[in-house]
Amino acid sequence: MNLRLTSRLLAIALFGAVLAACAPVTRPPSTQALAQNALKLITEGKPGTAADNYLHAADAARPPERQNLQMQAARILLDAKRYTRAKNVLDHIDPHGLDSEARARRALLYADLELARHHPQAALQALPTELTALSPTLAAHILGTRAKAATAAGQPLVAARARLDRQPLLTTRDATSNLRALWQLLTQIPPAQLRLDQRTAQRQDLRAWLDLALIARTTAPQAAALRQALSAWQARYPSQVTMAAPILQELESQWQAFQTYPRHIAVLLPLSGPFSPVARTLLDGIMSAYYTHQDPAHPMTLRIYNTGAQPADLLTLYAQAVSNGAQFVIGPLDRNQVSRLAASGIVSVPTLALNYVDTANKAPLPNDFYEFGLSPSAEARQVAEKASLDGRTAAVVLVPDTDWGSRTANAFAQRFRQLGGRVVSVGHYAAGASDFSRAIVSAFNIDQSNARARAVQATIGRRIKFVARRRQDMNMIFIAGDPRQARLLMPQIDFHHGTGLPVYSIANAFSGTRDAGADHDLDGLVFCDAPLLLDTSGPAAAARRAMHRLFPNASRSYPRLFGLGVDSFNIIPYLKRLATQHWARYDGLSGTLYMTGGHRLDSKLTWAKFVNGQPHVLRASPDSPPPTPTPPVSDGVAP
């Protein structure tokens, strides 16, 4: 090759090198660019593509940037509820070489994932316990997740400690939300448990807040009584006064409102006709509460209207009650009348209906219209929550072959599935029968076991020794029925190889009268019922003794309705608070009452278990809907 050609090739090569140097180099996109593009894709409904972009960038990055990008992808998938893929990404994050902050972020993602999948105990186990080396923002986020998981797992003290530790790490706005969450948690713990926890708590700040919650739950609704209790509390715990100032002010304003009953109350009940026995029991409870609250300095008028004589005149009677000066109405009782009044457009004063509007075509309720009643379906949902917290995951359901039985079974099944459980079989027994074997054998799959044995015998041509087996994919039983049916179901369940399986039920299984001789077959049954019938001390127990003495007929026939009547009057001054503060609770005779969306009063009941034919109250647990689906928290500080 001559010199001229060599020089030309060299010049071309040098020129190419210069061009290459001037051309843009393909590099992984910056974190800021990824974040902006991810936000755009998420807004467009493409979270999977956004996560892919982070993962592609992670492939080209070096540790620890690679792990950080993978964690961003996992967070996007978690927030999009793509839990399986999020876990797969997390499982492929190499923890080696990560500093304490990054390791804690990875652990937090695992905890958020478990919490989103309704596994609060697993979430608690995934969280780091040592937080001192972490940034305040991350530590606050971890403590927030710990509080949520502990609440869902039924561990209120763990949650309360996390909230207290979190408070000094937060900005003013987030601190306010955290304080509200702490107060909501504590005010849902039953008073008996508050007293026990307050005596045994090791931390002074926790003792202080448990004590304040106990004051809120037990102080009489009199402004002077509250002021005295709060003054003593501030003297005992001066270090907590500043933090508690918003709660203290709120309590004082609430107690002022509790003094105010309407001067004129109307009661609309069907005191004649088919509903009259129920209505008269409710009226006994209402009148009992009315006389308890009589104050000569502030007299109240209580006027009663019979809606049973002419049911078609309900709206006329309501309008007449308001025209006569009623500032509050209790009733009506019949579901059809409740629905009719709610849809009438004439509700002009606060009204507490003693039943629930028909849900078939339920429109929004009037602003001052509230629903309150006994609901077996709501009780069935509480059974599902209790069973889920107890670790039960596969249920057999046994209910009567009635519309009531089907509604109760459906309510349990729907809630149980929401919490990750499954109903493996439903058996419907004849409501009036005494032998429920057919329903039990079918639900337990024992009939299939017998069929297999017969098939084997037919094949080999001779009899074989055989013991029938029930299905093995069940770890609990839910039954619904009246006391007679429950007393028959329990021994028949044992006979058909159900011995050892936990059995749950709703309040209908208990007659309301303690009778060890009649109820010995109910031993082992776990059920929920009104505090009026189960509590052994405090106001509910005193009210039960008074009911037995003064209202023997109600005590024998409709004790729960008597408690409902008392509560329907006592709760009047609390309704606004319950409607505006979703965490607020009222300890009534029919349960711990709270307001759900749409002005519906629901109640958390007391849990008990039959032992030697007697119901024994189980250890008190927090009054919250424990394992409710929990959305994943964001990367920011969670409230």
XYZ file of C-alpha atoms in Angstrom:
639
model
C 0.000 0.000 0.000
C 1.565 3.374 -1.021
C 2.034 6.235 1.378
C -0.748 8.342 -0.193
C -3.367 5.609 0.265
C -2.244 4.904 3.815
C -2.515 8.564 4.713
C -6.024 8.736 3.201
C -7.257 5.713 5.167
C -5.776 7.137 8.337
C -7.531 10.426 7.716
C -10.837 8.632 7.153
C -10.390 6.645 10.369
C -9.562 9.771 12.344
C -12.611 11.540 10.868
C -14.811 8.593 11.863
C -13.446 8.701 15.357
C -14.242 12.405 15.588
C -17.796 11.782 14.331
C -18.227 8.975 16.829
C -17.079 11.272 19.600
C -19.559 13.928 18.510
C -22.529 11.488 18.198
C -24.863 11.007 21.189
C -24.032 8.036 23.390
C -26.876 5.691 24.393
C -27.027 5.782 28.187
C -29.682 4.580 30.657
C -32.285 7.304 31.162
C -31.920 9.442 34.286
C -33.992 8.682 37.358
C -35.879 11.929 36.818
C -36.710 11.007 33.225
C -37.837 7.543 34.306
C -40.062 9.019 36.988
C -41.647 11.489 34.580
C -42.264 8.806 31.971
C -43.599 6.400 34.625
C -46.057 9.013 35.842
C -47.257 9.550 32.274
C -47.694 5.819 31.693
C -49.502 5.298 34.994
C -51.850 8.159 34.142
C -52.520 6.420 30.843
C -53.361 3.198 32.688
C -50.105 1.398 31.800
C -48.415 0.647 35.157
C -46.903 -2.570 33.805
C -45.084 -0.668 31.053
C -43.891 1.914 33.586
C -42.465 -0.865 35.743
C -40.844 -2.443 32.666
C -39.011 0.816 31.970
C -37.504 0.768 35.452
C -36.550 -2.892 35.095
C -34.893 -2.321 31.707
C -32.923 0.538 33.224
C -31.988 -1.704 36.140
C -30.515 -4.286 33.757
C -28.028 -1.683 32.506
C -27.253 -0.206 35.940
C -24.731 -1.181 38.566
C -25.488 -1.843 42.252
C -26.855 -0.183 44.300
C -28.631 1.825 41.560
C -29.856 -1.465 40.072
C -31.653 -2.438 43.286
C -33.096 1.056 43.679
C -34.603 0.883 40.182
C -36.002 -2.584 40.884
C -37.611 -1.301 44.061
C -39.221 1.541 42.113
C -40.664 -1.011 39.699
C -41.958 -3.127 42.592
C -43.629 -0.085 44.132
C -45.426 0.734 40.870
C -46.681 -2.849 40.577
C -47.717 -2.910 44.216
C -49.694 0.315 43.900
C -51.355 -1.136 40.772
C -52.375 -4.240 42.808
C -50.296 -6.541 40.603
C -49.154 -8.418 43.636
C -47.780 -11.592 42.050
C -45.481 -9.687 39.713
C -44.488 -7.258 42.471
C -43.379 -10.182 44.635
C -41.449 -11.664 41.736
C -39.544 -8.387 41.303
C -38.844 -8.158 45.037
C -37.608 -11.734 45.170
C -35.021 -10.911 42.477
C -33.558 -7.915 44.302
C -30.090 -8.821 45.545
C -29.740 -7.507 49.129
C -25.957 -7.789 49.151
C -24.133 -4.498 49.207
C -27.185 -2.464 50.175
C -26.884 0.036 52.997
C -29.283 0.000 55.956
C -31.628 2.520 54.315
C -31.994 0.454 51.128
C -32.437 -2.795 53.050
C -35.177 -1.172 55.104
C -36.912 0.086 51.938
C -36.859 -3.437 50.528
C -38.293 -4.856 53.774
C -40.981 -2.171 53.770
C -42.025 -3.164 50.258
C -42.410 -6.773 51.371
C -44.495 -5.624 54.357
C -46.706 -3.404 52.198
C -47.221 -6.350 49.843
C -48.285 -8.686 52.662
C -50.588 -6.044 54.097
C -52.198 -5.471 50.693
C -52.788 -9.231 50.424
C -54.505 -9.223 53.858
C -51.659 -10.963 55.706
C -51.053 -8.483 58.546
C -49.012 -10.879 60.697
C -46.640 -11.574 57.811
C -46.362 -7.824 57.247
C -45.309 -7.310 60.864
C -42.678 -10.013 60.550
C -41.266 -8.480 57.373
C -40.704 -5.011 58.848
C -37.310 -4.018 60.274
C -37.228 -3.484 64.036
C -34.149 -1.244 64.285
C -34.944 2.233 62.971
C -32.386 4.512 64.631
C -30.031 4.585 61.616
C -32.791 5.382 59.130
C -33.952 8.724 57.814
C -36.971 10.206 59.646
C -39.136 9.903 56.525
C -38.430 6.203 56.056
C -38.708 5.460 59.775
C -42.083 7.221 59.854
C -43.258 5.209 56.856
C -42.209 1.926 58.487
C -43.955 2.849 61.734
C -47.095 3.756 59.806
C -47.163 0.364 58.100
C -46.485 -1.344 61.440
C -49.446 0.468 62.981
C -51.761 -0.516 60.117
C -50.642 -4.142 60.158
C -50.936 -4.432 63.930
C -54.421 -2.920 63.836
C -55.491 -5.396 61.150
C -53.926 -8.251 63.140
C -55.881 -7.328 66.277
C -52.849 -6.027 68.200
C -53.932 -2.540 69.308
C -51.088 -1.939 71.748
C -48.451 -2.692 69.122
C -50.233 -0.289 66.798
C -50.512 2.381 69.487
C -46.794 2.179 70.298
C -45.979 2.567 66.612
C -48.234 5.626 66.345
C -46.622 7.212 69.408
C -43.103 6.563 68.078
C -44.118 7.993 64.715
C -45.570 11.259 65.992
C -42.303 13.265 66.520
C -41.036 12.256 63.045
C -43.900 13.938 61.181
C -44.753 17.337 59.817
C -47.691 19.184 61.376
C -50.206 17.943 58.806
C -49.108 14.311 58.977
C -48.851 14.502 62.775
C -52.506 15.517 62.931
C -53.533 12.503 60.819
C -51.386 10.202 62.928
C -52.898 11.552 66.144
C -56.391 10.939 64.757
C -55.448 7.378 63.844
C -54.024 6.792 67.341
C -57.177 8.134 68.985
C -59.431 6.114 66.684
C -57.511 2.978 67.605
C -57.608 3.545 71.357
C -61.272 4.528 71.538
C -62.227 1.241 69.895
C -60.732 -0.859 72.711
C -63.407 -1.962 75.216
C -63.151 -0.295 78.649
C -62.336 -3.532 80.497
C -59.359 -4.128 78.206
C -58.287 -0.489 78.495
C -58.128 -0.838 82.275
C -56.045 -3.992 82.048
C -53.678 -2.584 79.417
C -53.307 0.702 81.289
C -52.209 -1.132 84.437
C -49.665 -3.305 82.636
C -48.221 -0.869 80.053
C -44.492 -0.291 80.502
C -44.293 3.062 78.726
C -45.620 6.159 80.416
C -46.796 7.766 77.164
C -48.806 4.650 76.317
C -50.282 4.552 79.831
C -51.288 8.189 79.445
C -53.161 7.632 76.197
C -54.833 4.452 77.398
C -55.957 6.395 80.452
C -57.326 9.210 78.277
C -59.221 6.718 76.110
C -60.674 5.156 79.260
C -61.880 8.593 80.347
C -63.538 9.084 76.958
C -65.228 5.673 77.133
C -66.436 5.747 80.751
C -67.026 9.336 81.871
C -70.673 10.202 82.353
C -72.060 12.543 79.680
C -71.869 15.546 81.988
C -69.557 18.469 81.263
C -68.498 18.845 84.913
C -67.562 15.173 85.180
C -65.399 15.390 82.070
C -63.642 18.584 83.184
C -62.749 16.977 86.493
C -61.446 13.823 84.815
C -59.365 15.746 82.240
C -57.895 18.023 84.886
C -56.717 14.999 86.866
C -55.314 13.436 83.699
C -53.276 16.532 82.829
C -51.834 16.561 86.337
C -50.785 12.926 86.001
C -49.241 13.235 82.527
C -48.011 16.813 81.954
C -45.601 15.698 79.204
C -48.515 14.573 77.016
C -50.738 17.637 77.352
C -49.350 19.527 74.329
C -49.683 16.552 71.991
C -53.179 15.768 73.302
C -54.482 19.354 73.103
C -56.663 18.797 69.977
C -58.228 15.692 71.532
C -58.858 17.416 74.869
C -60.608 20.329 73.160
C -62.691 17.962 71.060
C -63.780 15.945 74.085
C -64.942 19.053 75.901
C -67.025 20.234 72.945
C -68.534 16.772 72.530
C -69.527 16.513 76.174
C -71.256 19.858 75.913
C -73.283 18.507 72.988
C -74.158 15.333 74.916
C -76.182 17.398 77.360
C -78.709 18.359 74.746
C -81.727 16.119 74.216
C -84.593 17.393 72.080
C -87.395 18.872 74.152
C -90.025 16.938 72.179
C -89.543 13.375 70.875
C -92.091 11.331 68.902
C -92.155 7.528 68.782
C -93.815 5.798 65.791
C -94.392 2.092 66.489
C -97.004 -0.538 65.437
C -98.538 -1.104 68.887
C -101.356 -3.136 67.334
C -101.239 -5.765 64.614
C -98.719 -8.552 63.939
C -95.666 -6.523 64.997
C -97.141 -5.354 68.301
C -95.228 -7.776 70.622
C -91.934 -6.611 69.150
C -93.021 -2.963 69.192
C -94.108 -3.084 72.830
C -90.756 -4.526 73.880
C -88.969 -1.752 72.014
C -91.244 0.792 73.694
C -90.395 -0.682 77.113
C -86.728 -0.035 76.379
C -87.389 3.487 75.081
C -89.507 4.402 78.122
C -86.898 2.971 80.494
C -84.231 5.211 78.976
C -86.599 8.191 78.861
C -87.315 8.063 82.597
C -83.593 7.674 83.324
C -82.881 10.961 81.530
C -85.725 12.985 83.023
C -84.480 16.312 84.387
C -87.023 18.654 86.037
C -84.928 21.632 84.949
C -85.127 20.550 81.296
C -88.361 18.552 80.841
C -88.821 16.398 77.747
C -92.078 15.488 76.069
C -92.363 11.956 74.672
C -95.413 11.382 72.448
C -96.255 7.921 71.067
C -98.067 7.258 67.762
C -99.490 3.829 66.837
C -98.586 3.042 63.218
C -100.166 -0.431 63.373
C -103.820 0.617 63.387
C -103.697 2.182 59.916
C -100.293 1.387 58.308
C -101.227 3.388 55.208
C -101.402 6.513 57.366
C -97.699 6.415 58.284
C -96.786 9.577 56.389
C -99.789 11.379 57.845
C -98.755 10.367 61.364
C -95.181 11.486 60.747
C -96.326 14.872 59.487
C -98.700 15.149 62.447
C -95.880 14.380 64.912
C -93.714 17.117 63.415
C -96.661 19.519 63.367
C -97.223 18.778 67.074
C -93.697 19.952 67.800
C -91.539 16.811 67.536
C -87.863 17.715 67.149
C -86.799 14.069 66.854
C -88.599 10.906 65.698
C -87.870 7.296 66.716
C -89.356 4.796 64.247
C -91.005 3.397 62.236
C -90.272 -0.324 62.661
C -91.558 -2.270 59.642
C -88.990 -2.404 56.800
C -91.574 -1.416 54.169
C -92.619 1.608 56.204
C -89.010 2.589 56.800
C -88.361 2.466 53.054
C -91.538 4.396 52.337
C -90.711 7.175 54.801
C -87.106 7.464 53.578
C -88.312 7.936 49.991
C -91.228 10.231 50.840
C -89.397 13.551 50.831
C -91.191 14.683 54.018
C -88.419 13.892 56.541
C -87.838 17.279 58.163
C -86.415 16.469 61.621
C -83.748 13.966 62.713
C -85.310 10.499 62.466
C -83.970 7.183 63.771
C -85.710 4.287 61.998
C -85.704 0.981 63.869
C -85.026 -1.087 60.773
C -83.087 -0.828 57.534
C -84.266 0.461 54.197
C -84.874 -2.223 51.582
C -81.538 -2.575 49.777
C -83.074 -3.654 46.445
C -83.477 -0.095 45.168
C -81.877 1.950 47.913
C -81.488 5.633 47.097
C -79.436 8.055 49.218
C -81.124 8.697 52.556
C -82.327 12.126 53.668
C -79.674 14.090 55.563
C -81.190 13.555 59.023
C -82.435 10.004 58.492
C -80.655 7.192 60.371
C -81.103 3.400 60.259
C -80.743 1.178 63.314
C -81.772 -2.404 63.980
C -80.754 -6.013 64.572
C -79.131 -7.537 61.505
C -78.237 -11.247 61.285
C -76.371 -10.499 58.041
C -74.165 -7.963 59.827
C -73.533 -10.543 62.550
C -72.573 -13.117 59.923
C -70.014 -10.676 58.519
C -68.575 -10.252 62.006
C -68.251 -14.028 62.283
C -66.270 -14.018 59.026
C -63.942 -11.347 60.433
C -63.486 -13.189 63.735
C -62.814 -16.496 61.983
C -60.303 -14.854 59.646
C -58.427 -13.334 62.585
C -58.421 -16.770 64.220
C -56.613 -18.136 61.170
C -59.561 -19.999 59.632
C -59.408 -20.160 55.852
C -61.850 -22.882 54.680
C -65.429 -22.987 55.948
C -68.404 -25.292 55.758
C -71.695 -23.440 56.248
C -74.870 -24.991 57.689
C -78.057 -22.880 57.598
C -81.823 -23.488 57.488
C -83.466 -23.869 54.084
C -85.207 -20.487 54.325
C -84.668 -17.065 52.776
C -83.260 -15.955 56.119
C -80.777 -18.829 56.069
C -79.673 -18.067 52.514
C -79.187 -14.355 53.256
C -77.137 -15.170 56.351
C -74.978 -17.697 54.493
C -74.394 -15.270 51.623
C -73.390 -12.457 53.984
C -70.844 -14.709 55.697
C -69.493 -16.110 52.440
C -69.080 -12.722 50.781
C -67.140 -11.243 53.702
C -65.086 -14.399 54.246
C -63.985 -14.407 50.601
C -63.044 -10.731 50.809
C -60.676 -11.668 53.622
C -59.013 -14.443 51.683
C -61.067 -17.367 52.958
C -63.227 -19.744 50.955
C -66.494 -21.526 51.578
C -65.950 -25.125 50.515
C -69.557 -26.238 50.981
C -72.993 -25.014 52.081
C -75.560 -27.328 53.651
C -79.236 -26.355 53.962
C -81.179 -28.248 56.645
C -84.956 -28.423 57.014
C -85.827 -25.702 59.515
C -88.513 -27.690 61.328
C -86.690 -31.033 61.419
C -84.693 -32.587 64.245
C -82.398 -34.775 62.177
C -79.950 -32.694 60.148
C -77.822 -35.630 59.021
C -78.556 -35.266 55.331
C -77.333 -31.654 55.201
C -74.257 -32.404 57.331
C -73.295 -35.566 55.420
C -73.595 -33.728 52.102
C -71.679 -30.648 53.277
C -68.922 -32.810 54.794
C -68.694 -34.947 51.598
C -69.321 -38.045 53.687
C -71.852 -39.218 51.107
C -69.068 -39.314 48.515
C -66.887 -41.294 50.915
C -69.701 -43.812 51.370
C -70.230 -43.976 47.609
C -66.565 -44.806 47.041
C -66.782 -47.613 49.596
C -69.848 -49.053 47.890
C -68.094 -48.896 44.529
C -65.090 -50.786 45.889
C -67.323 -53.437 47.450
C -69.199 -53.837 44.174
C -65.919 -54.214 42.279
C -64.354 -56.852 44.536
C -67.645 -58.573 45.316
C -67.360 -58.620 49.109
C -67.842 -56.369 52.102
C -64.886 -54.403 53.417
C -64.098 -52.766 56.713
C -64.688 -49.077 56.189
C -64.808 -45.871 58.262
C -66.388 -42.907 56.528
C -64.249 -39.780 56.324
C -65.315 -36.190 56.063
C -63.671 -33.781 53.661
C -60.221 -32.636 54.754
C -60.210 -29.198 53.101
C -62.155 -27.478 55.911
C -60.921 -25.928 59.131
C -64.098 -24.349 60.540
C -67.882 -24.543 60.505
C -70.343 -21.651 60.494
C -73.864 -22.474 61.639
C -76.962 -20.284 61.784
C -80.194 -21.145 63.511
C -82.312 -20.644 66.610
C -81.371 -22.180 69.998
C -83.250 -25.429 69.301
C -81.530 -25.882 65.968
C -78.105 -25.018 67.375
C -78.521 -27.495 70.248
C -79.325 -30.224 67.712
C -76.618 -29.266 65.221
C -73.655 -29.368 67.593
C -73.872 -33.063 68.657
C -74.786 -34.132 65.121
C -71.701 -32.343 63.776
C -69.593 -34.292 66.282
C -71.286 -37.553 65.309
C -70.429 -36.986 61.664
C -66.690 -36.619 62.325
C -66.683 -32.868 62.994
C -65.193 -33.240 66.481
C -62.359 -30.782 67.038
C -63.384 -28.354 64.315
C -64.144 -24.835 65.602
C -67.809 -23.915 65.203
C -68.967 -20.285 64.981
C -72.457 -18.803 65.050
C -74.446 -15.584 65.380
C -76.565 -14.380 68.309
C -79.653 -16.420 67.360
C -77.989 -19.571 68.696
C -78.253 -18.269 72.287
C -81.667 -18.018 73.911
C -80.557 -15.077 76.011
C -81.262 -16.975 79.229
C -78.433 -18.788 80.967
C -79.468 -22.439 81.263
C -76.587 -24.882 81.606
C -78.920 -27.868 81.468
C -80.471 -26.847 78.159
C -77.256 -25.552 76.589
C -74.731 -28.250 77.510
C -74.759 -29.478 73.885
C -73.555 -26.041 72.770
C -70.173 -26.467 74.469
C -67.392 -25.208 72.230
C -69.629 -22.939 70.143
C -68.145 -19.472 69.584
C -70.765 -16.781 68.970
C -71.366 -13.037 69.135
C -74.170 -11.342 71.007
C -75.258 -8.110 72.667
C -73.383 -6.910 75.771
C -76.777 -6.755 77.505
C -76.882 -10.567 77.478
C -73.205 -11.402 77.941
C -71.393 -8.785 80.005
C -70.828 -9.815 83.620
C -69.997 -6.371 85.027
C -70.536 -2.702 84.291
C -73.582 -0.877 82.916
C -74.724 -3.685 80.611
C -74.825 -6.234 83.429
C -76.697 -3.773 85.673
C -79.189 -3.092 82.874
C -79.742 -6.837 82.409
C -80.545 -7.295 86.098
C -82.961 -4.355 85.977
C -84.590 -5.773 82.824
C -85.111 -9.166 84.510
C -86.666 -7.463 87.520
C -88.812 -4.771 85.890
C -89.599 -6.196 82.446
C -89.803 -9.999 82.866
C -91.774 -10.546 79.664
C -89.251 -8.645 77.543
C -86.460 -10.455 79.350
C -87.855 -13.843 78.357
C -89.088 -13.101 74.845
C -87.175 -10.252 73.219
C -84.217 -9.192 75.394
C -82.138 -7.942 72.462
C -85.012 -5.735 71.294
C -85.305 -4.240 74.772
C -81.634 -3.270 74.547
C -82.231 -1.834 71.082
C -85.024 0.327 72.493
C -82.814 1.656 75.285
C -80.017 2.440 72.831
C -82.339 4.135 70.361
C -83.139 6.756 72.997
C -79.737 7.020 74.693
C -77.856 7.530 71.442
C -79.840 10.583 70.294
C -77.274 13.211 71.399
C -74.412 11.142 69.925
C -75.758 10.702 66.404
C -74.124 13.792 64.909
C -70.767 12.810 66.327
C -71.045 9.270 64.987
C -72.139 10.561 61.584
C -69.270 13.051 61.224
C -66.434 11.108 62.900
C -66.142 7.640 61.403
C -63.902 6.449 64.239
C -66.330 7.441 67.018
C -68.035 4.688 69.038
C -70.900 4.479 71.515
C -70.995 1.652 74.068
C -74.613 0.543 74.065
C -76.575 -2.403 75.402
C -76.965 -3.840 71.886
C -73.261 -3.498 71.040
C -70.535 -0.989 70.439
C -72.281 1.263 67.961
C -70.700 3.095 65.051
C -71.932 4.787 61.905
C -71.192 3.470 58.432
C -71.703 5.282 55.166
C -75.269 6.301 54.511
C -76.199 6.949 58.168
C -76.495 3.270 59.048
C -75.844 2.378 62.694
C -74.036 -0.933 63.025
C -72.800 -2.651 66.166
C -69.789 -4.704 67.119
C -70.967 -7.463 69.420
C -69.338 -9.277 72.321
C -67.683 -12.630 71.644
C -68.346 -15.613 73.883
C -67.857 -19.371 73.971
C -70.035 -22.007 75.614
C -68.243 -23.890 78.397
C -70.166 -26.335 80.582
C -73.412 -25.012 79.133
C -72.648 -21.393 80.039
C -71.533 -18.545 77.753
C -68.099 -17.250 78.786
C -66.997 -13.900 77.371
C -63.786 -14.197 75.377
C -60.878 -11.855 75.926
C -61.806 -8.430 74.670
C -60.410 -7.447 71.288
C -60.273 -4.077 69.491
C -63.579 -2.952 68.070
C -62.524 -2.435 64.504
C -63.335 -4.363 61.353
C -59.996 -6.133 61.715
C -58.889 -7.654 58.466
C -60.410 -5.185 56.046
C -58.693 -4.919 52.673
C -55.866 -2.426 53.102
C -54.617 -0.437 50.103
C -50.858 -0.226 49.642
C -49.298 2.910 51.045
C -47.367 5.318 48.843
C -43.672 6.159 48.892
C -44.451 9.306 50.841
C -45.226 9.441 54.529
C -48.431 7.502 55.053
C -51.061 8.873 57.414
